[in-house]
PDB file of C-alpha atoms in Angstrom:
ATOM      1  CA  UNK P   1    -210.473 112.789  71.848  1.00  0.00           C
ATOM      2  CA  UNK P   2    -209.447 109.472  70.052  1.00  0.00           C
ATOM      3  CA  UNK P   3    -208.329 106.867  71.859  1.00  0.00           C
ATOM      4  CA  UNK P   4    -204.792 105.803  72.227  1.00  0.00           C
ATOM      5  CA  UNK P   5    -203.956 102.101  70.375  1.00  0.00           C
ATOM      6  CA  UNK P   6    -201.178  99.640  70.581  1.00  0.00           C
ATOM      7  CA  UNK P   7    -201.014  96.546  68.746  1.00  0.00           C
ATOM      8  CA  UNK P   8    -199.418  93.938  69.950  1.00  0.00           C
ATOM      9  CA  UNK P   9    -198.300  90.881  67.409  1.00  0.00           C
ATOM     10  CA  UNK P  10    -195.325  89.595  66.218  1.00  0.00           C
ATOM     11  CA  UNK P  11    -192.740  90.624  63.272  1.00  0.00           C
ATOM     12  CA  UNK P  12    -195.046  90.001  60.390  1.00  0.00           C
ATOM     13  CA  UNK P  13    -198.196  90.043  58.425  1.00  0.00           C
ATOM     14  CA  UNK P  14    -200.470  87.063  60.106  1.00  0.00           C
ATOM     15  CA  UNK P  15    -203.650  87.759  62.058  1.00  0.00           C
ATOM     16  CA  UNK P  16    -202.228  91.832  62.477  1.00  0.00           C
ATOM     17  CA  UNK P  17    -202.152  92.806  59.058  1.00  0.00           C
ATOM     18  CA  UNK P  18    -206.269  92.965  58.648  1.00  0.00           C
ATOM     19  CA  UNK P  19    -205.706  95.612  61.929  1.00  0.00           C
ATOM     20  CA  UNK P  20    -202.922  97.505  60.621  1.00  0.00           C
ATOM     21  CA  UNK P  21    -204.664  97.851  57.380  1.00  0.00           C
ATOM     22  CA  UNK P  22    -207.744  99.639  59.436  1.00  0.00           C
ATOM     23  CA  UNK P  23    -205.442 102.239  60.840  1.00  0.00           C
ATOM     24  CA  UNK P  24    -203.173 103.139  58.067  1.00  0.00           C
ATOM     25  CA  UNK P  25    -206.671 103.435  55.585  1.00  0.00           C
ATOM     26  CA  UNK P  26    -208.449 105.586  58.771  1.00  0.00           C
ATOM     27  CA  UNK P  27    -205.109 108.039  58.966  1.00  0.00           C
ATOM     28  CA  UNK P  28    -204.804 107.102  62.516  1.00  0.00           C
ATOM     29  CA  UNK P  29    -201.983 106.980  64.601  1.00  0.00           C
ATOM     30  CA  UNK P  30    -201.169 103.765  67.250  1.00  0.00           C
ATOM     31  CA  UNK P  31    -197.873 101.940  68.334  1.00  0.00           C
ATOM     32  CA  UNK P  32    -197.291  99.006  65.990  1.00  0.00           C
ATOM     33  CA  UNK P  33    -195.740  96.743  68.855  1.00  0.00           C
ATOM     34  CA  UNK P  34    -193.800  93.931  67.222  1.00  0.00           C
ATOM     35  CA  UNK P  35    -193.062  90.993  70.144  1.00  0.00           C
ATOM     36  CA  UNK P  36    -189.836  89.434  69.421  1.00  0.00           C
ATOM     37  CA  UNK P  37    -189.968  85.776  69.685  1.00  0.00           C
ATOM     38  CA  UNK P  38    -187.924  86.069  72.978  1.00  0.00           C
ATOM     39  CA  UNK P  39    -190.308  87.838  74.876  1.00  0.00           C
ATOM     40  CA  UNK P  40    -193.780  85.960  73.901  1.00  0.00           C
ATOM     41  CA  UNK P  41    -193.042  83.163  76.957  1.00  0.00           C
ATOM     42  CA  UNK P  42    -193.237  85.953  79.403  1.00  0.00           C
ATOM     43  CA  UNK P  43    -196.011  88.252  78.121  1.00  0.00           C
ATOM     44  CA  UNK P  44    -198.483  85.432  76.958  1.00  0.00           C
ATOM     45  CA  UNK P  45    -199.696  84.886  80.545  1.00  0.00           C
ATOM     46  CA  UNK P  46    -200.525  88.395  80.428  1.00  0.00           C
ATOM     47  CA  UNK P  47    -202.816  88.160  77.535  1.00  0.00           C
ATOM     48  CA  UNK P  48    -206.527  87.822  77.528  1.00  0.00           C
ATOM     49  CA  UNK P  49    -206.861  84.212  75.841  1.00  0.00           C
ATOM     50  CA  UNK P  50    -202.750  83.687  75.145  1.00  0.00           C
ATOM     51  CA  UNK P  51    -202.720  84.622  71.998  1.00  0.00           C
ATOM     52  CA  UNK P  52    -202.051  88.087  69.348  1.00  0.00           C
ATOM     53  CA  UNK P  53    -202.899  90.408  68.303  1.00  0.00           C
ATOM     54  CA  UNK P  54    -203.780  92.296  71.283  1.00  0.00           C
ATOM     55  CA  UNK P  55    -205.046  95.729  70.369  1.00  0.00           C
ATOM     56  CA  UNK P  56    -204.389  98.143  73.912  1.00  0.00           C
ATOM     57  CA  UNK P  57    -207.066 100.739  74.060  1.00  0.00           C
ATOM     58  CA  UNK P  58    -206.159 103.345  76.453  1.00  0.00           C
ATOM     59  CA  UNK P  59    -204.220 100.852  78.184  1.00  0.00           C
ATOM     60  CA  UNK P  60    -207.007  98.078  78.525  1.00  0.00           C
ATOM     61  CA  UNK P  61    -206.451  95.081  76.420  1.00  0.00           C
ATOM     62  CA  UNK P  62    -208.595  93.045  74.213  1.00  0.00           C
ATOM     63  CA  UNK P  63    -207.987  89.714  72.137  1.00  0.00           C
ATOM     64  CA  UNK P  64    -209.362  88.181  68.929  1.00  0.00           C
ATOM     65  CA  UNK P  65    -208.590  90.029  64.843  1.00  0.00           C
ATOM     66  CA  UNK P  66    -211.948  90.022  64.182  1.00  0.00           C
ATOM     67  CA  UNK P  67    -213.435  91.225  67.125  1.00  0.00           C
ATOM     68  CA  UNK P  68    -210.987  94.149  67.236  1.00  0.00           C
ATOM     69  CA  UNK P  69    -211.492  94.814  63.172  1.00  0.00           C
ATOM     70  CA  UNK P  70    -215.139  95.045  64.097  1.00  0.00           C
ATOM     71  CA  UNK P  71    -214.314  97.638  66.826  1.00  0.00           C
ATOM     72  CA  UNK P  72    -212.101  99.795  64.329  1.00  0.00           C
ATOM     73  CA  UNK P  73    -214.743  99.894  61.845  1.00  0.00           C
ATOM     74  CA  UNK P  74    -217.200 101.355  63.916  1.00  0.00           C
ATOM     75  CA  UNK P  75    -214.407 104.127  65.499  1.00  0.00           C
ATOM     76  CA  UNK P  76    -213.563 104.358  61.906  1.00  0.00           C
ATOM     77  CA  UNK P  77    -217.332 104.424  59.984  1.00  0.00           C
ATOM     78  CA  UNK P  78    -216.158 101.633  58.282  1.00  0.00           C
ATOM     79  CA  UNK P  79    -218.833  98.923  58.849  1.00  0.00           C
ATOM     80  CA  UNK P  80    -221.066  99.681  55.754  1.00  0.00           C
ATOM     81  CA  UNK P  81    -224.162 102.541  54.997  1.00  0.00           C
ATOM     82  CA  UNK P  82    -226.621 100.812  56.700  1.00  0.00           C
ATOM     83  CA  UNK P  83    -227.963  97.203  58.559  1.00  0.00           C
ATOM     84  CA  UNK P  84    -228.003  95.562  55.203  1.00  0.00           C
ATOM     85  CA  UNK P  85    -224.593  96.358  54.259  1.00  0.00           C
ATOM     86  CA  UNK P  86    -223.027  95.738  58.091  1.00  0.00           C
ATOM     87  CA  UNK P  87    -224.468  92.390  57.887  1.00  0.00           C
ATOM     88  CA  UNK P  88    -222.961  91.394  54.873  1.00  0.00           C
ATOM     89  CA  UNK P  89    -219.645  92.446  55.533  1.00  0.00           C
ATOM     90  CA  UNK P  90    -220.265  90.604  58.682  1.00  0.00           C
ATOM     91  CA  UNK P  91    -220.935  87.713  56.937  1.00  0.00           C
ATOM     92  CA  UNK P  92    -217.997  88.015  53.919  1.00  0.00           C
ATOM     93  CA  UNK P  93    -215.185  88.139  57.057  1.00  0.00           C
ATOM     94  CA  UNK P  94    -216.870  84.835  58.126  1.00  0.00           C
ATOM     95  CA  UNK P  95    -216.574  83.352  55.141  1.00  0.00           C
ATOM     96  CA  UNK P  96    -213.087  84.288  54.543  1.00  0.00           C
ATOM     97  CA  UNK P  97    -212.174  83.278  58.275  1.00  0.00           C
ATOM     98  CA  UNK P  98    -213.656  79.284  56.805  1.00  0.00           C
ATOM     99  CA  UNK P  99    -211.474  79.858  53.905  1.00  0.00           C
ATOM    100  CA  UNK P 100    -208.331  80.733  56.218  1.00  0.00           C
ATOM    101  CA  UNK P 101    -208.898  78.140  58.758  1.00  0.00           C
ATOM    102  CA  UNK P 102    -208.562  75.399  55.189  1.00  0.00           C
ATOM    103  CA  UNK P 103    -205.461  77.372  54.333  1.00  0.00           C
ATOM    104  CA  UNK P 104    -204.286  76.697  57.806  1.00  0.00           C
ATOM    105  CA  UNK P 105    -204.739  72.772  57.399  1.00  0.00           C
ATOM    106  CA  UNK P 106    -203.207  72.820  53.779  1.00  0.00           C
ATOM    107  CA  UNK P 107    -199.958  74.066  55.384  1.00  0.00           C
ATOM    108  CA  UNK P 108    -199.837  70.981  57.560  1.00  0.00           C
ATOM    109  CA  UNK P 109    -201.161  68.495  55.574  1.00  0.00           C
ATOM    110  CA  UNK P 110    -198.999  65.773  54.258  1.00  0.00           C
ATOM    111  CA  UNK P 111    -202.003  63.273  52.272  1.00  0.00           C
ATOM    112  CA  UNK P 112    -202.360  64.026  48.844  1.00  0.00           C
ATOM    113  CA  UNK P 113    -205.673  63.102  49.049  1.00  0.00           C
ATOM    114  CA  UNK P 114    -206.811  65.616  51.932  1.00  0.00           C
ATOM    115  CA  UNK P 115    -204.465  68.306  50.040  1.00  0.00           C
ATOM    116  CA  UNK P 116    -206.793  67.737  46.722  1.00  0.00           C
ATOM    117  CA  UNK P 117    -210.196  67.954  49.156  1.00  0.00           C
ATOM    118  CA  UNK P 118    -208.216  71.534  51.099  1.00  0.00           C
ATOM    119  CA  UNK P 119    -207.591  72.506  47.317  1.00  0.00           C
ATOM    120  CA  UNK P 120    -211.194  72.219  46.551  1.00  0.00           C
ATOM    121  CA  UNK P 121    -212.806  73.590  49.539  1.00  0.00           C
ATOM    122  CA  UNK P 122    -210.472  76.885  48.888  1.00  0.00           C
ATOM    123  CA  UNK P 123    -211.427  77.075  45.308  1.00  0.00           C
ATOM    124  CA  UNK P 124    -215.294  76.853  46.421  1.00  0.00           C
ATOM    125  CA  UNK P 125    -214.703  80.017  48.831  1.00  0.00           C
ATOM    126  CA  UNK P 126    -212.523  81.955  46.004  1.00  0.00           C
ATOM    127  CA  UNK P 127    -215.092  81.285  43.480  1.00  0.00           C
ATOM    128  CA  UNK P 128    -217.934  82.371  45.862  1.00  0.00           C
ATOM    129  CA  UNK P 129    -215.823  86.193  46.546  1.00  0.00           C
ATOM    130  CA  UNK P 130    -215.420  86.203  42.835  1.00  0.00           C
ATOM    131  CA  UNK P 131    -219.205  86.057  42.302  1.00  0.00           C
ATOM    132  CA  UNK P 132    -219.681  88.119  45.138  1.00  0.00           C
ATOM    133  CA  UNK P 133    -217.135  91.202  43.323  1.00  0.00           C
ATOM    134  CA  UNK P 134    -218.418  90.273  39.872  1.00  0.00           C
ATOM    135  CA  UNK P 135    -221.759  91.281  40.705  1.00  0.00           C
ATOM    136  CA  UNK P 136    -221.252  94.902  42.695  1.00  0.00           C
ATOM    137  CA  UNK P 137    -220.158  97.500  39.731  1.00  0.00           C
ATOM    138  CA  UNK P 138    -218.038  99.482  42.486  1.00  0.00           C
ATOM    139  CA  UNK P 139    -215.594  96.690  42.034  1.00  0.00           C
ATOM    140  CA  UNK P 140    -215.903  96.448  46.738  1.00  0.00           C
ATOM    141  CA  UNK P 141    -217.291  93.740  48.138  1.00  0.00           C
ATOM    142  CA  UNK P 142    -220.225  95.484  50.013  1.00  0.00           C
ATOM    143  CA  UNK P 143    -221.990  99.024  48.609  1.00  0.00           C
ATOM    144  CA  UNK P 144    -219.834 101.696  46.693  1.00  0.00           C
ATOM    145  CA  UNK P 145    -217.673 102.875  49.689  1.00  0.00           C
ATOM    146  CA  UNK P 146    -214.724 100.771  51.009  1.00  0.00           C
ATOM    147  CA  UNK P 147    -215.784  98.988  54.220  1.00  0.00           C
ATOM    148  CA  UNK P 148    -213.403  97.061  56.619  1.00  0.00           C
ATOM    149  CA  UNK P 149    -214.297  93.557  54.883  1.00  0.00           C
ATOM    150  CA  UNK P 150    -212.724  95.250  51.579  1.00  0.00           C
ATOM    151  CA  UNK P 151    -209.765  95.850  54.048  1.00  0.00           C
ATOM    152  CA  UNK P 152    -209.685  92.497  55.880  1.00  0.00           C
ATOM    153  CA  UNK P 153    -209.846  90.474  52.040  1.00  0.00           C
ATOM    154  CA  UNK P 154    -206.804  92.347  50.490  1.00  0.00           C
ATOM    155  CA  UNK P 155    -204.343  92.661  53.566  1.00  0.00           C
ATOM    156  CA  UNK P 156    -205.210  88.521  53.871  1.00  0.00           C
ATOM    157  CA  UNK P 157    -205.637  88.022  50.545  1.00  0.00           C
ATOM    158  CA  UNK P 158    -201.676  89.499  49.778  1.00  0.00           C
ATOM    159  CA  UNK P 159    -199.910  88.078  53.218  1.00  0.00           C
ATOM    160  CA  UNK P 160    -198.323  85.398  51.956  1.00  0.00           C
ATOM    161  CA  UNK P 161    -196.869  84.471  48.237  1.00  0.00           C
ATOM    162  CA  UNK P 162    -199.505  81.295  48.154  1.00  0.00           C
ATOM    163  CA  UNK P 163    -202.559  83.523  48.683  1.00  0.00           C
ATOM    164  CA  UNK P 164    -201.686  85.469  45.995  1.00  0.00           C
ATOM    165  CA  UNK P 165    -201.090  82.800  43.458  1.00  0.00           C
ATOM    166  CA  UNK P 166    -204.075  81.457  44.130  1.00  0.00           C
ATOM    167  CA  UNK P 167    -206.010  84.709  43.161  1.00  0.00           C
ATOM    168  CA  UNK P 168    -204.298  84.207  39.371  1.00  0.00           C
ATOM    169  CA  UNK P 169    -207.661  82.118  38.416  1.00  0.00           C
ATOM    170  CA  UNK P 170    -209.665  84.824  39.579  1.00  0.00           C
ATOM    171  CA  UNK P 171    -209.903  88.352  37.962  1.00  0.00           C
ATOM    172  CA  UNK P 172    -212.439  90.393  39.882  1.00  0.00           C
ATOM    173  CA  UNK P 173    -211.028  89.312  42.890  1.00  0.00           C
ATOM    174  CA  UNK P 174    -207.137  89.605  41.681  1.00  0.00           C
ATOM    175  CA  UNK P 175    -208.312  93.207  40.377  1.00  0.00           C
ATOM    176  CA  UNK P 176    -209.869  94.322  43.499  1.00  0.00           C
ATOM    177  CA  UNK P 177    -207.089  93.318  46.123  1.00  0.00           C
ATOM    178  CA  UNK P 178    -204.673  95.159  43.605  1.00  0.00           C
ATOM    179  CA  UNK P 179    -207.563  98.261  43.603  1.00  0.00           C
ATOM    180  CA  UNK P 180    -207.085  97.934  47.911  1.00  0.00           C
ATOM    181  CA  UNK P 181    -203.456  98.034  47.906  1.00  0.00           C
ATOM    182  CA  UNK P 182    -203.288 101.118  45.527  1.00  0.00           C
ATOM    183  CA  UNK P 183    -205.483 103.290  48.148  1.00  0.00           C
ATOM    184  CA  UNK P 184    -203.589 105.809  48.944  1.00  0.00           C
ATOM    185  CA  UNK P 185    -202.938 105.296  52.785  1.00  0.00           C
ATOM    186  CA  UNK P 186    -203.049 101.530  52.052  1.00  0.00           C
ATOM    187  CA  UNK P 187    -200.279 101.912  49.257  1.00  0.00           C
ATOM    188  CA  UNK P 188    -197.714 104.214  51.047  1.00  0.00           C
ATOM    189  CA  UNK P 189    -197.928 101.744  54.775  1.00  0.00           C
ATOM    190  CA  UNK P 190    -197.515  98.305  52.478  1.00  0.00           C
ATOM    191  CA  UNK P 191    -194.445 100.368  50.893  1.00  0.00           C
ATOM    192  CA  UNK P 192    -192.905 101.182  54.462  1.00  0.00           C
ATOM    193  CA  UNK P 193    -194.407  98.593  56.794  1.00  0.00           C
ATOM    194  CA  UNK P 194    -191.284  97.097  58.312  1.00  0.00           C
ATOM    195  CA  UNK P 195    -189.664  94.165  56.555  1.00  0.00           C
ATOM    196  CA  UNK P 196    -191.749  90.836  58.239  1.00  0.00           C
ATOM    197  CA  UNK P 197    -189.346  88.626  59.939  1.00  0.00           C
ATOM    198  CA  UNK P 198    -189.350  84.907  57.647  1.00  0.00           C
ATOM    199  CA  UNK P 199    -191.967  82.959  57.969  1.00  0.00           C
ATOM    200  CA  UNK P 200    -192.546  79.709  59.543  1.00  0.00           C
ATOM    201  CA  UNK P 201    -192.233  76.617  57.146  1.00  0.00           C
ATOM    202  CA  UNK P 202    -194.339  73.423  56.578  1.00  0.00           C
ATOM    203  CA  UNK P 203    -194.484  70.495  54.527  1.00  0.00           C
ATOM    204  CA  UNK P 204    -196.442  72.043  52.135  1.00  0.00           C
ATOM    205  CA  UNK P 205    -195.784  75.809  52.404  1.00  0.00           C
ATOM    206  CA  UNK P 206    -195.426  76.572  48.657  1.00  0.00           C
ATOM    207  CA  UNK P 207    -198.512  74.914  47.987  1.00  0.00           C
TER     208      UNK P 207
END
């Protein structure tokens, strides 16, 4: 008997959406929990580190996206066909976790000359995933069958406007988030997901 999930996270895309991806592409059912900003005060005492998303298995709660996208893969058979392939997805996630945490200090940056060495260090990552797709004739990132990196890379890859202009200099990977987000399952939840709440705003947001 499968377990029964609740994810806890806020109104929007953010750390969840790489989760929520996993379960709509796996068919399977959990409560989508979305905190409204009133209650996080009183609940994040209650969370493992203070943070979401929170993913409730059977009631017992555990912290951190990638840790619980790991989990999900394995419930799900997601992880790749064999050590080879588990380790490289492994090691793609990581890479794109380096690229978010520069994406993450772009939004706060204010010196044009640290926003020209964030701009950079992105484009090395991007260019690195588009060698990466370029080179596997399934058009995934990993083997021939979709694994949960190719489901963490598109639902971050198409969370916020930026991310996807930035994929515009970029074909294979442009080509293979759209070939994600037109999997069936994937297609009909980013069509009905609820409508994410605004996000917040930085000095350089729309860069």
């Amino acid at each position: 008997m499968a377990p029964k999930y609740k994810l806890i996270y806020f109104n929007g895309t953010g750390r969840a959406e790489p989760i929520r991806y996993l379960f709509a592409y796996a068919g399977q059912d959990y409560v989508d929990y979305r905190l409204k900003r009133e209650e996080w005060p009183q609940l994040k005492s209650n969370t493992p580190y203070g943070k979401v998303p929170v993913l409730e298995v059977d009631g017992k709660p555990v912290a951190q996206t990638n840790a619980i996208a790991r989990y999900l893969a394995k419930q799900f058979k997601l992880q790749g066909s064999d050590d080879w392939e588990i380790l490289q997805a492994d090691s793609l996630v990581e890479a794109l976790g380096d690229y978010n945490l520069s994406s993450m200090r772009l939004f706060r940056e204010e010196n044009p000359e640290r926003i020209a060495e964030i701009k950079k260090e992105q484009a090395f990552y991007l260019a690195k995933f588009e060698e990466v797709l370029s080179s596997n004739p399934s058009g995934l990132l990993v083997g021939s069958a979709v694994t949960w990196a190719d489901l963490v890379f598109a639902a971050t890859l198409s969370s916020r406007p930026d991310q996807v202009d930035a994929l515009k200099s970029y074909p294979a990977l442009s080509a293979f988030v759209n070939k994600i987000n037109n999997l069936p399952n994937i297609k009909k939840w980013v069509e009905t997901r609820p409508k994410s709440d605004p996000p917040p705003t930085g000095p350089h947001h729309k860069r």
